[in-house]
Coordinates of C-alpha atoms and ligand atoms in Angstrom, one line a residue:
M1 CA 33.0 2.4 -9.0
H2 CA 32.7 0.4 -12.1
Y3 CA 34.2 -3.0 -12.8
D4 CA 34.0 -5.7 -15.5
V5 CA 32.8 -8.2 -12.9
L6 CA 31.4 -7.9 -9.4
V7 CA 31.6 -11.0 -7.2
V8 CA 29.3 -11.4 -4.1
G9 CA 30.9 -13.6 -1.4
G10 CA 34.5 -14.2 -0.4
G11 CA 34.4 -17.9 0.3
F12 CA 36.1 -20.5 -1.9
A13 CA 33.7 -19.7 -4.9
G14 CA 34.3 -16.0 -4.6
M15 CA 38.1 -16.3 -4.1
Y16 CA 38.5 -18.5 -7.2
S17 CA 36.2 -16.2 -9.2
V18 CA 38.5 -13.3 -8.3
Y19 CA 41.6 -15.3 -9.2
R20 CA 40.3 -16.6 -12.5
L21 CA 38.7 -13.4 -13.8
R22 CA 41.5 -11.2 -12.8
N23 CA 43.9 -13.5 -14.6
Q24 CA 42.0 -13.3 -17.8
G25 CA 42.4 -9.5 -17.7
L26 CA 39.1 -8.4 -16.3
T27 CA 38.6 -5.8 -13.5
V28 CA 37.0 -7.5 -10.5
K29 CA 35.7 -6.5 -7.2
C30 CA 34.4 -8.9 -4.6
L31 CA 32.1 -7.8 -1.7
E32 CA 32.1 -10.0 1.4
A33 CA 30.0 -9.6 4.5
G34 CA 32.6 -11.2 6.9
S35 CA 35.8 -9.6 8.0
D36 CA 37.9 -12.0 6.0
V37 CA 37.9 -14.9 3.5
G38 CA 36.7 -18.4 4.0
G39 CA 32.9 -18.4 3.7
T40 CA 31.5 -21.5 5.4
W41 CA 34.8 -22.0 7.2
Y42 CA 34.9 -18.4 8.3
W43 CA 31.4 -18.5 9.9
N44 CA 31.1 -22.1 11.2
R45 CA 33.8 -22.0 13.9
Y46 CA 31.9 -24.1 16.4
P47 CA 33.8 -26.7 18.4
G48 CA 34.0 -29.9 16.3
A49 CA 33.4 -28.3 12.9
R50 CA 35.1 -30.4 10.3
C51 CA 34.7 -31.3 6.5
D52 CA 33.4 -34.7 5.4
V53 CA 35.5 -34.7 2.2
P54 CA 39.2 -35.7 2.5
S55 CA 41.3 -32.5 2.4
L56 CA 43.7 -33.7 -0.3
E57 CA 40.6 -33.6 -2.6
Y58 CA 38.7 -30.7 -0.9
S59 CA 41.3 -28.3 -2.2
F60 CA 41.9 -26.3 -5.2
G61 CA 43.4 -27.9 -8.3
F62 CA 44.0 -24.8 -10.3
S63 CA 47.6 -24.3 -9.2
E64 CA 50.1 -27.0 -9.3
E65 CA 52.4 -25.0 -6.8
L66 CA 49.5 -24.7 -4.4
Q67 CA 48.7 -28.3 -4.2
Q68 CA 52.4 -29.2 -3.9
E69 CA 53.2 -26.8 -1.1
W70 CA 50.2 -27.1 1.3
D71 CA 50.4 -29.6 4.2
W72 CA 47.2 -31.0 5.6
P73 CA 47.5 -32.2 9.3
E74 CA 44.6 -34.6 9.1
V75 CA 42.9 -36.7 6.4
F76 CA 39.5 -35.0 7.1
S77 CA 40.4 -31.4 8.2
A78 CA 39.0 -29.4 11.1
Q79 CA 37.5 -26.0 10.4
A80 CA 40.6 -24.1 11.6
D81 CA 42.9 -25.9 9.1
I82 CA 40.6 -25.3 6.2
L83 CA 40.3 -21.6 7.2
A84 CA 44.1 -21.4 7.4
Y85 CA 44.2 -22.9 3.8
A86 CA 41.7 -20.3 2.7
N87 CA 43.9 -17.6 4.1
H88 CA 47.0 -19.0 2.5
V89 CA 45.2 -19.0 -0.9
A90 CA 44.2 -15.4 -0.4
D91 CA 47.8 -14.3 0.5
R92 CA 49.6 -16.5 -2.1
F93 CA 47.6 -15.2 -5.0
D94 CA 47.2 -11.6 -3.6
L95 CA 43.4 -11.9 -3.6
R96 CA 42.6 -9.6 -0.6
R97 CA 43.2 -6.4 -2.6
H98 CA 40.2 -7.2 -4.8
I99 CA 37.9 -8.0 -1.8
Q100 CA 36.1 -5.4 0.2
F101 CA 35.3 -7.0 3.6
N102 CA 32.6 -6.1 6.2
T103 CA 30.3 -5.3 3.3
R104 CA 26.9 -6.8 2.8
V105 CA 25.1 -6.4 -0.5
T106 CA 21.5 -5.2 0.0
A107 CA 20.4 -4.7 -3.6
T108 CA 21.6 -6.3 -6.8
E109 CA 19.8 -4.5 -9.7
Y110 CA 20.0 -4.7 -13.4
Q111 CA 20.0 -1.4 -15.2
E112 CA 18.5 -2.2 -18.6
D113 CA 19.7 1.2 -20.0
G114 CA 23.4 0.6 -19.7
N115 CA 23.2 -3.2 -19.5
L116 CA 24.9 -3.0 -16.1
W117 CA 24.5 -4.6 -12.7
C118 CA 24.3 -2.1 -9.9
L119 CA 25.0 -3.3 -6.4
T120 CA 24.2 -1.4 -3.3
T121 CA 25.9 -2.2 0.1
D122 CA 24.8 -1.9 3.7
G123 CA 27.2 1.0 3.9
G124 CA 25.3 2.9 1.1
E125 CA 28.1 2.4 -1.5
K126 CA 27.2 1.6 -5.1
F127 CA 29.2 -0.6 -7.5
T128 CA 28.4 -1.3 -11.1
A129 CA 29.7 -4.0 -13.5
R130 CA 29.0 -5.7 -16.8
F131 CA 28.7 -9.1 -15.1
C132 CA 27.7 -10.1 -11.6
I133 CA 28.7 -13.4 -10.0
M134 CA 26.7 -14.6 -6.9
A135 CA 29.2 -16.7 -5.0
T136 CA 27.1 -16.6 -2.0
G137 CA 27.3 -20.3 -0.9
C138 CA 24.7 -23.0 -0.4
L139 CA 24.7 -23.1 3.3
S140 CA 25.4 -19.5 4.3
V141 CA 22.2 -18.2 5.8
P142 CA 21.7 -19.6 9.3
N143 CA 18.3 -20.8 10.2
K144 CA 17.2 -19.6 13.7
P145 CA 13.6 -20.8 14.3
E146 CA 11.3 -18.4 16.0
L147 CA 10.7 -20.2 19.3
P148 CA 8.2 -18.6 21.7
G149 CA 10.0 -16.5 24.3
A150 CA 13.4 -16.8 22.6
E151 CA 14.2 -13.2 23.1
S152 CA 13.7 -13.4 26.9
F153 CA 16.6 -15.8 27.5
S154 CA 19.1 -14.0 29.8
G155 CA 22.0 -16.3 29.1
Q156 CA 24.4 -16.5 26.1
V157 CA 22.8 -17.4 22.8
L158 CA 25.0 -18.9 20.1
H159 CA 24.4 -20.4 16.6
T160 CA 26.7 -23.0 15.2
G161 CA 26.7 -21.2 11.8
L162 CA 27.6 -17.8 13.4
W163 CA 30.1 -18.9 16.1
P164 CA 32.1 -16.1 17.6
K165 CA 35.8 -15.7 16.8
D166 CA 36.7 -15.3 20.4
T167 CA 36.9 -18.5 22.5
V168 CA 33.7 -19.3 24.2
D169 CA 34.3 -20.4 27.7
L170 CA 31.8 -23.1 28.6
Q171 CA 33.6 -24.4 31.8
G172 CA 31.2 -24.7 34.6
K173 CA 28.3 -23.7 32.4
R174 CA 25.0 -25.5 31.9
V175 CA 24.7 -25.6 28.1
G176 CA 21.7 -26.6 25.9
V177 CA 21.8 -27.4 22.2
I178 CA 18.9 -27.5 19.9
G179 CA 19.3 -29.6 16.8
T180 CA 20.9 -32.9 15.9
G181 CA 21.9 -32.4 12.2
S182 CA 25.6 -32.5 11.1
S183 CA 26.5 -29.3 13.1
G184 CA 24.7 -30.6 16.3
V185 CA 26.3 -34.1 15.9
Q186 CA 29.7 -32.6 15.4
T187 CA 29.5 -30.1 18.3
I188 CA 27.6 -32.2 20.9
P189 CA 30.6 -34.3 21.9
E190 CA 32.9 -31.3 22.2
L191 CA 30.4 -29.2 24.1
A192 CA 29.9 -32.2 26.5
R193 CA 33.7 -32.2 27.2
Q194 CA 33.7 -28.5 28.0
A195 CA 30.4 -27.8 29.8
E196 CA 29.4 -28.7 33.3
H197 CA 26.2 -30.2 32.0
L198 CA 24.9 -30.5 28.4
T199 CA 21.3 -30.9 27.5
V200 CA 20.5 -32.0 24.0
F201 CA 17.1 -31.0 22.6
Q202 CA 16.4 -33.4 19.8
R203 CA 13.4 -33.1 17.4
T204 CA 14.4 -35.8 14.9
P205 CA 17.1 -38.5 15.5
V206 CA 19.8 -38.7 13.0
Y207 CA 21.7 -41.5 11.1
T208 CA 25.4 -40.9 11.8
V209 CA 28.4 -43.0 11.3
P210 CA 31.9 -42.7 12.8
A211 CA 34.2 -40.3 10.8
N212 CA 37.7 -41.3 9.6
R213 CA 39.9 -39.6 12.2
K214 CA 43.3 -40.4 10.8
A215 CA 46.2 -37.9 11.1
M216 CA 47.8 -37.2 7.7
R217 CA 50.8 -39.4 7.1
A218 CA 53.6 -37.8 5.2
A219 CA 54.0 -40.7 2.8
V220 CA 50.3 -40.6 1.8
Q221 CA 50.4 -36.8 1.3
Q222 CA 53.5 -37.3 -0.9
E223 CA 51.8 -40.0 -3.0
F224 CA 48.8 -37.7 -3.6
R225 CA 51.2 -34.9 -4.6
E226 CA 52.9 -37.2 -7.1
N227 CA 49.6 -38.2 -8.6
Y228 CA 47.6 -35.0 -8.5
S229 CA 47.1 -34.7 -12.3
Q230 CA 45.5 -38.2 -12.3
I231 CA 43.5 -37.3 -9.1
R232 CA 42.1 -34.1 -10.6
E233 CA 41.2 -35.9 -13.7
G234 CA 39.6 -38.6 -11.7
Q235 CA 37.4 -36.1 -9.8
Q236 CA 36.0 -35.0 -13.2
H237 CA 34.7 -38.5 -13.8
N238 CA 33.4 -39.3 -10.3
F239 CA 29.8 -39.0 -9.4
G240 CA 30.5 -36.9 -6.3
G241 CA 33.7 -35.2 -7.5
T242 CA 36.2 -37.1 -5.5
S243 CA 38.9 -39.3 -7.3
Q244 CA 38.7 -42.3 -5.0
F245 CA 42.5 -42.4 -5.4
S246 CA 44.0 -44.8 -2.9
P247 CA 47.7 -44.6 -2.2
V248 CA 49.3 -47.9 -3.0
K249 CA 53.0 -47.3 -1.9
S250 CA 52.3 -46.0 1.5
V251 CA 49.2 -47.9 2.8
K252 CA 49.6 -50.3 5.6
R253 CA 48.3 -53.8 5.0
K254 CA 44.8 -54.3 6.4
S255 CA 44.1 -57.0 9.0
P256 CA 42.7 -60.2 7.4
D257 CA 39.3 -59.5 9.0
A258 CA 39.0 -56.0 7.5
T259 CA 39.8 -57.4 4.0
K260 CA 37.3 -60.2 4.3
K261 CA 34.7 -59.7 1.6
I262 CA 31.2 -58.7 2.4
P263 CA 28.4 -59.1 -0.1
A264 CA 27.5 -56.3 -2.5
N265 CA 23.9 -56.2 -1.3
I266 CA 22.5 -56.1 2.1
L267 CA 19.6 -58.3 1.1
E268 CA 22.0 -61.2 0.5
L269 CA 22.4 -61.3 4.4
T270 CA 20.0 -62.6 6.9
P271 CA 18.9 -60.1 9.7
D272 CA 21.3 -61.8 12.2
E273 CA 24.2 -61.6 9.7
R274 CA 23.5 -57.9 9.2
N275 CA 23.6 -57.2 12.9
E276 CA 26.8 -59.2 13.2
I277 CA 28.5 -57.3 10.5
V278 CA 27.5 -54.0 12.0
A279 CA 28.7 -55.2 15.4
S280 CA 32.1 -56.2 14.0
R281 CA 32.7 -53.4 11.5
G282 CA 30.7 -50.5 12.8
L283 CA 27.6 -48.6 11.6
G284 CA 29.5 -47.2 8.6
V285 CA 29.5 -50.6 6.9
L286 CA 25.8 -50.1 6.1
L287 CA 26.7 -47.3 3.6
S288 CA 28.8 -49.7 1.5
F289 CA 25.9 -52.0 0.4
R290 CA 24.9 -51.1 -3.1
D291 CA 21.2 -51.7 -2.7
V292 CA 20.7 -49.5 0.4
Y293 CA 20.1 -46.4 -1.7
S294 CA 18.2 -48.0 -4.6
D295 CA 15.8 -50.5 -3.0
L296 CA 13.2 -49.7 -0.3
E297 CA 13.4 -53.2 1.2
A298 CA 17.2 -53.1 1.3
N299 CA 17.0 -49.6 2.8
S300 CA 14.6 -50.7 5.6
A301 CA 16.8 -53.7 6.3
A302 CA 19.8 -51.3 6.7
N303 CA 17.7 -49.0 8.9
A304 CA 16.8 -51.9 11.1
A305 CA 20.5 -53.1 11.4
Y306 CA 21.5 -49.5 12.1
R307 CA 19.0 -49.2 15.0
E308 CA 20.2 -52.5 16.4
G309 CA 23.8 -51.3 16.3
V310 CA 22.9 -48.1 18.2
R311 CA 21.0 -50.0 20.8
K312 CA 24.2 -51.8 21.6
M313 CA 26.2 -48.6 22.0
I314 CA 23.9 -46.8 24.5
D315 CA 23.9 -47.9 28.2
N316 CA 20.4 -46.7 29.0
P317 CA 17.8 -48.4 26.9
D318 CA 15.3 -45.5 27.2
V319 CA 17.9 -43.1 25.9
A320 CA 18.8 -45.5 23.1
E321 CA 15.2 -45.6 21.9
K322 CA 15.0 -41.9 21.7
L323 CA 18.1 -41.8 19.6
L324 CA 16.9 -44.2 17.0
P325 CA 15.7 -42.7 13.7
K326 CA 12.5 -44.4 12.7
T327 CA 10.5 -42.1 10.5
Y328 CA 12.8 -41.9 7.5
G329 CA 15.6 -43.9 6.0
L330 CA 19.3 -43.8 5.3
G331 CA 20.1 -41.7 2.2
C332 CA 17.3 -39.3 2.7
K333 CA 19.5 -36.6 4.2
R334 CA 23.1 -35.7 3.8
Q335 CA 25.1 -38.5 5.6
V336 CA 26.4 -37.3 8.9
L337 CA 29.8 -38.3 10.2
D338 CA 30.7 -38.1 13.9
R339 CA 33.4 -38.5 16.5
D340 CA 32.0 -40.1 19.7
Y341 CA 28.4 -39.0 19.2
Y342 CA 26.6 -42.0 20.7
A343 CA 29.3 -42.5 23.4
T344 CA 28.5 -38.9 24.5
F345 CA 25.0 -40.0 25.6
N346 CA 26.5 -42.5 28.1
R347 CA 28.0 -39.6 30.1
T348 CA 26.3 -38.7 33.3
D349 CA 26.7 -35.0 32.6
V350 CA 24.6 -35.2 29.3
T351 CA 20.8 -35.3 29.1
L352 CA 18.8 -36.0 26.0
I353 CA 15.3 -34.4 25.7
D354 CA 13.2 -35.9 22.9
L355 CA 11.0 -33.0 21.8
Q356 CA 8.7 -35.3 19.9
H357 CA 7.5 -36.8 23.3
D358 CA 8.3 -33.9 25.4
P359 CA 7.6 -30.8 23.3
L360 CA 9.2 -27.5 23.7
I361 CA 6.8 -25.0 25.1
S362 CA 8.9 -21.9 25.3
I363 CA 12.3 -20.4 26.0
T364 CA 12.2 -18.6 29.4
P365 CA 14.7 -16.1 30.9
T366 CA 16.4 -19.0 32.6
G367 CA 16.2 -21.9 30.2
V368 CA 14.0 -24.1 28.0
Q369 CA 10.5 -25.1 29.2
T370 CA 9.3 -28.4 27.8
E371 CA 6.1 -30.2 28.7
A372 CA 8.0 -32.2 31.4
G373 CA 9.7 -29.2 33.0
L374 CA 12.2 -26.4 32.9
T375 CA 15.8 -27.1 32.0
E376 CA 17.9 -24.2 33.4
L377 CA 20.7 -23.1 31.2
D378 CA 23.5 -20.6 31.0
V379 CA 24.1 -21.0 27.3
L380 CA 21.7 -22.0 24.5
V381 CA 23.3 -23.2 21.2
Y382 CA 21.2 -23.3 18.1
A383 CA 22.4 -26.0 15.8
T384 CA 19.4 -25.5 13.6
G385 CA 20.9 -25.4 10.1
F386 CA 20.5 -23.1 7.2
D387 CA 18.1 -21.7 4.7
A388 CA 20.0 -23.7 2.1
M389 CA 20.6 -23.3 -1.6
T390 CA 18.4 -20.3 -2.2
G391 CA 18.6 -18.4 1.2
A392 CA 21.5 -16.1 0.3
L393 CA 20.3 -15.4 -3.2
L394 CA 16.9 -14.4 -2.0
R395 CA 18.4 -12.0 0.5
A396 CA 20.5 -10.1 -1.9
G397 CA 17.7 -8.0 -3.3
I398 CA 18.1 -9.3 -6.8
R399 CA 16.0 -7.5 -9.5
G400 CA 16.4 -8.2 -13.2
R401 CA 14.7 -7.0 -16.4
A402 CA 11.8 -4.6 -15.8
G403 CA 12.5 -4.8 -12.1
L404 CA 11.6 -8.5 -11.9
S405 CA 12.4 -9.7 -8.4
L406 CA 14.1 -13.1 -8.1
N407 CA 12.0 -13.7 -5.0
D408 CA 8.8 -13.3 -7.1
K409 CA 10.2 -15.5 -9.8
W410 CA 11.2 -18.2 -7.3
R411 CA 8.1 -18.0 -5.1
D412 CA 7.2 -21.5 -6.0
G413 CA 10.8 -22.8 -5.9
P414 CA 14.0 -22.0 -7.8
V415 CA 13.8 -22.0 -11.6
A416 CA 17.2 -21.6 -13.3
Y417 CA 19.1 -23.1 -16.2
M418 CA 21.9 -25.5 -15.2
G419 CA 22.1 -23.7 -11.8
L420 CA 24.1 -21.0 -13.6
Q421 CA 21.6 -18.4 -14.7
A422 CA 17.9 -17.5 -14.6
N423 CA 15.8 -16.0 -17.4
G424 CA 15.1 -12.3 -16.8
F425 CA 18.6 -11.8 -15.2
P426 CA 21.1 -11.3 -18.0
N427 CA 24.8 -11.4 -17.2
L428 CA 24.1 -12.6 -13.6
F429 CA 25.7 -15.9 -12.8
T430 CA 25.3 -18.2 -9.7
V431 CA 28.1 -20.4 -8.6
T432 CA 26.8 -23.8 -7.6
G433 CA 23.2 -22.5 -7.8
P434 CA 20.1 -24.6 -7.5
G435 CA 19.9 -27.2 -10.3
S436 CA 23.5 -27.9 -10.2
P437 CA 25.3 -30.8 -8.4
S438 CA 26.6 -28.3 -5.8
V439 CA 26.3 -29.8 -2.3
L440 CA 26.1 -33.4 -3.7
C441 CA 29.6 -32.9 -5.1
N442 CA 32.9 -32.1 -3.7
M443 CA 32.3 -28.3 -3.4
L444 CA 35.8 -27.3 -4.5
V445 CA 35.4 -29.3 -7.7
A446 CA 32.0 -28.0 -8.4
I447 CA 33.1 -24.4 -7.8
E448 CA 36.1 -24.6 -10.1
Q449 CA 34.0 -26.1 -12.9
H450 CA 31.4 -23.4 -12.6
V451 CA 33.8 -20.5 -12.3
N452 CA 35.8 -21.8 -15.3
W453 CA 32.6 -22.1 -17.3
I454 CA 31.6 -18.5 -16.4
G455 CA 35.1 -17.3 -17.2
D456 CA 35.1 -19.0 -20.6
C457 CA 31.7 -17.7 -21.3
I458 CA 32.7 -14.0 -20.7
T459 CA 35.7 -14.6 -23.0
Y460 CA 33.4 -15.9 -25.7
L461 CA 31.1 -12.9 -25.3
D462 CA 34.0 -10.4 -25.5
D463 CA 35.7 -12.2 -28.3
N464 CA 32.5 -12.1 -30.4
Q465 CA 31.6 -8.5 -29.5
L466 CA 28.6 -9.8 -27.6
T467 CA 27.5 -7.9 -24.5
T468 CA 24.6 -10.0 -23.0
I469 CA 23.9 -13.6 -22.2
E470 CA 20.6 -14.7 -20.8
A471 CA 19.1 -18.2 -20.2
T472 CA 15.9 -18.7 -22.2
A473 CA 12.6 -19.3 -20.4
A474 CA 12.2 -22.5 -22.3
A475 CA 15.7 -23.9 -21.4
E476 CA 15.3 -23.3 -17.7
V477 CA 11.9 -24.9 -17.6
S478 CA 13.1 -28.0 -19.3
W479 CA 16.2 -28.1 -17.1
V480 CA 14.1 -27.8 -13.9
S481 CA 12.0 -30.7 -15.1
H482 CA 15.1 -32.7 -15.9
V483 CA 16.4 -32.0 -12.3
N484 CA 13.1 -33.2 -10.9
E485 CA 12.9 -36.3 -13.1
V486 CA 16.4 -37.4 -12.1
A487 CA 15.6 -37.0 -8.4
R488 CA 12.3 -38.9 -8.6
G489 CA 12.4 -42.3 -7.1
T490 CA 15.6 -41.7 -5.2
M491 CA 15.9 -41.9 -1.3
F492 CA 16.3 -38.1 -1.4
T493 CA 12.7 -37.6 -2.4
A494 CA 11.1 -40.5 -0.5
P495 CA 7.6 -39.3 0.8
T496 CA 8.9 -39.6 4.4
C497 CA 12.0 -37.5 3.7
N498 CA 12.2 -34.0 5.0
S499 CA 15.7 -32.6 4.3
W500 CA 17.2 -29.1 3.7
Y501 CA 17.8 -30.4 0.1
L502 CA 14.0 -30.1 -0.3
G503 CA 13.7 -26.9 1.6
A504 CA 11.6 -28.9 4.2
N505 CA 13.6 -27.5 7.2
I506 CA 12.3 -23.9 6.6
E507 CA 8.6 -23.2 7.3
G508 CA 6.8 -22.0 4.3
K509 CA 9.6 -22.8 1.9
P510 CA 8.4 -24.6 -1.3
R511 CA 9.2 -28.2 -1.2
I512 CA 11.4 -28.8 -4.3
F513 CA 14.5 -31.0 -4.6
M514 CA 17.1 -28.3 -5.4
P515 CA 20.5 -29.9 -6.2
Y516 CA 21.2 -32.0 -9.4
V517 CA 21.4 -35.6 -8.4
G518 CA 22.5 -37.0 -11.8
G519 CA 26.1 -36.8 -10.8
F520 CA 28.9 -34.4 -11.5
P521 CA 30.3 -36.1 -14.7
R522 CA 26.9 -36.1 -16.4
Y523 CA 26.3 -32.5 -15.4
R524 CA 29.7 -31.4 -16.5
Q525 CA 29.1 -33.0 -19.9
Y526 CA 25.8 -31.0 -20.3
C527 CA 27.7 -27.8 -19.6
E528 CA 30.3 -28.7 -22.2
E529 CA 27.7 -29.6 -24.7
V530 CA 25.9 -26.3 -24.2
V531 CA 29.1 -24.5 -25.1
A532 CA 29.9 -26.7 -28.0
D533 CA 26.4 -26.0 -29.3
G534 CA 27.0 -22.2 -29.3
Y535 CA 25.6 -21.7 -25.8
K536 CA 22.4 -23.7 -26.4
G537 CA 19.6 -22.6 -24.1
F538 CA 21.1 -19.1 -23.7
E539 CA 20.4 -16.0 -25.8
C540 CA 23.5 -14.0 -26.6
S541 CA 23.2 -10.5 -28.1
A542 CA 25.2 -7.4 -28.9
Ligands
NA7_1 P1 20.5 -29.5 9.6 O1 21.0 -30.7 9.0 O2 19.4 -28.8 8.8 O3 20.0 -29.8 11.1 C1 19.3 -28.9 11.8 C2 18.8 -29.5 13.1 O4 18.1 -28.6 13.9 C3 17.9 -30.7 12.9 O5 18.1 -31.7 13.8 C4 16.5 -30.1 13.0 O6 15.5 -31.0 13.4 C5 16.8 -29.1 14.2 N1 15.8 -28.1 14.2 C6 15.5 -27.1 13.3 N2 14.5 -26.4 13.7 C7 14.2 -26.8 14.9 C8 13.1 -26.4 15.9 N3 12.3 -25.4 15.6 N4 13.1 -27.1 17.0 C9 13.9 -28.1 17.3 N5 14.8 -28.6 16.4 C10 15.0 -27.9 15.2 O7 21.6 -28.4 9.7 P2 23.1 -28.6 10.1 O8 23.7 -27.2 10.4 O9 23.3 -29.6 11.1 O10 23.7 -29.2 8.8 C11 23.5 -28.6 7.6 C12 24.6 -29.0 6.5 O11 25.8 -28.2 6.8 C13 25.0 -30.4 6.6 O12 24.2 -31.3 6.0 C14 26.4 -30.3 6.0 O13 26.3 -30.4 4.6 C15 26.9 -29.0 6.5 P3 14.5 -31.6 12.3 O14 15.4 -32.6 11.6 O15 14.2 -30.5 11.3 O16 13.4 -32.1 13.0

């Protein structure tokens, strides 16, 4: 079956690719491994899963009707509400007829002869197209560490990133969870409410601050709707792709204490003052100081105030000490937001095992054996994250010119131009690929910008009777060095920092900072300049 464009992945990036390219008159086929749309929000159904970007902004801006008609029940939506939105988008724009579900792409090969991409699926089907768009997501390949004896466990095994569609009944069960990143922190309070007993196996303590848990007020939603053009424009000029729009008509007045000014920099406060501010305003206040992310002394002052704040929230001082992050600072990893995380450790039916002091020896048929003893479990939950940014691309069997494998090309880390294309792989695009702002930006904004760029690029080629576009080797090398240069000296790349942004969560993965940290507006401007300069850094040919 032949198309103009093949799209791999039916999450938000794939859905918008289908919509945009179909509307410009191209034939499009999308192949999706899951049984329905939604990507991240389809797979991550674990109790407590929620987005950390406000929904009125974490939503598509391409259709005025869509943004006017959709009701969000909460300011920061839960997974089920975002998945319902994805389904609505698919129905409203009749996208499903272009998507083949339950289909995993196993080979993505460039045929130099016909200048075509040929995709093979796990069902043995073959599809060809002039262009191929990898809309495979940044956090779509779950990481399940190989723990000794893992296969022997006789209870139920779950992964937060592959949570079953059917309700998982945890009542009366002894549940263990490995991992305390965003997924672990979100699900631990929920699992504790459901299980008979929860044991948390923590390798590295986390910095987490309370999430905004407001229900959506009709007046606020209405004010957003009235100002969407300004909001969408604001996103284009904001570092992280959110407009920072604050409703003026419908906000309640804040209490005088909440509006009392705090200094811009944490170093303007004494240690006692820092602790007092955290006690009165909560841990989240630490994120509002300007110097915390740019100055190591300020960062360590904030880290100390954070730890002091946590100590006050935990009844048992031994448990508190285990929960305190000490080996890295705020801003190294993606900021985690929680609902009742620390309070959960005050429950009598929750146990924390600190794997740094009580190492995991093995998984046994009945539970988890650590140095100190066996924890018997009925259910073991892996909240162990993802092979981020490159994981899905490296599992799609991508081969370009002369059979060059992407896996070989990226053996020492991803090398791509603008996170959009790699030399040796003509007419193959990546949406929010490594080297673009991607996960450091509101993903929906990053996705729309990339897909629009790709759509415009195909129009340019077709209008100019060009058949091929390929990033040059020189352009991608210089882009990668720019991406590294911008990341140097930030908290993200501090020597003590081990994050999935750096690939440090996967054994053997090259340690390279993968997203572009220069901000969405600067990145978008580069993309626009490249086009204005006749696709500078790309070679276009007939
Ligand atoms: P993360 O943030 O990568 O967290 C994974 C957690 O799992 C983290 O606490 C890890 O500890 C832990 N982990 C991983 N492997 C092991 C082993 N072998 N033993 C014990 N503990 C382990 O993934 P999330 O799913 O929580 O979040 C990913 C992103 O998704 C998030 O940032 C949001 O953007 C959405 P470690 O820190 O490596 O010691």
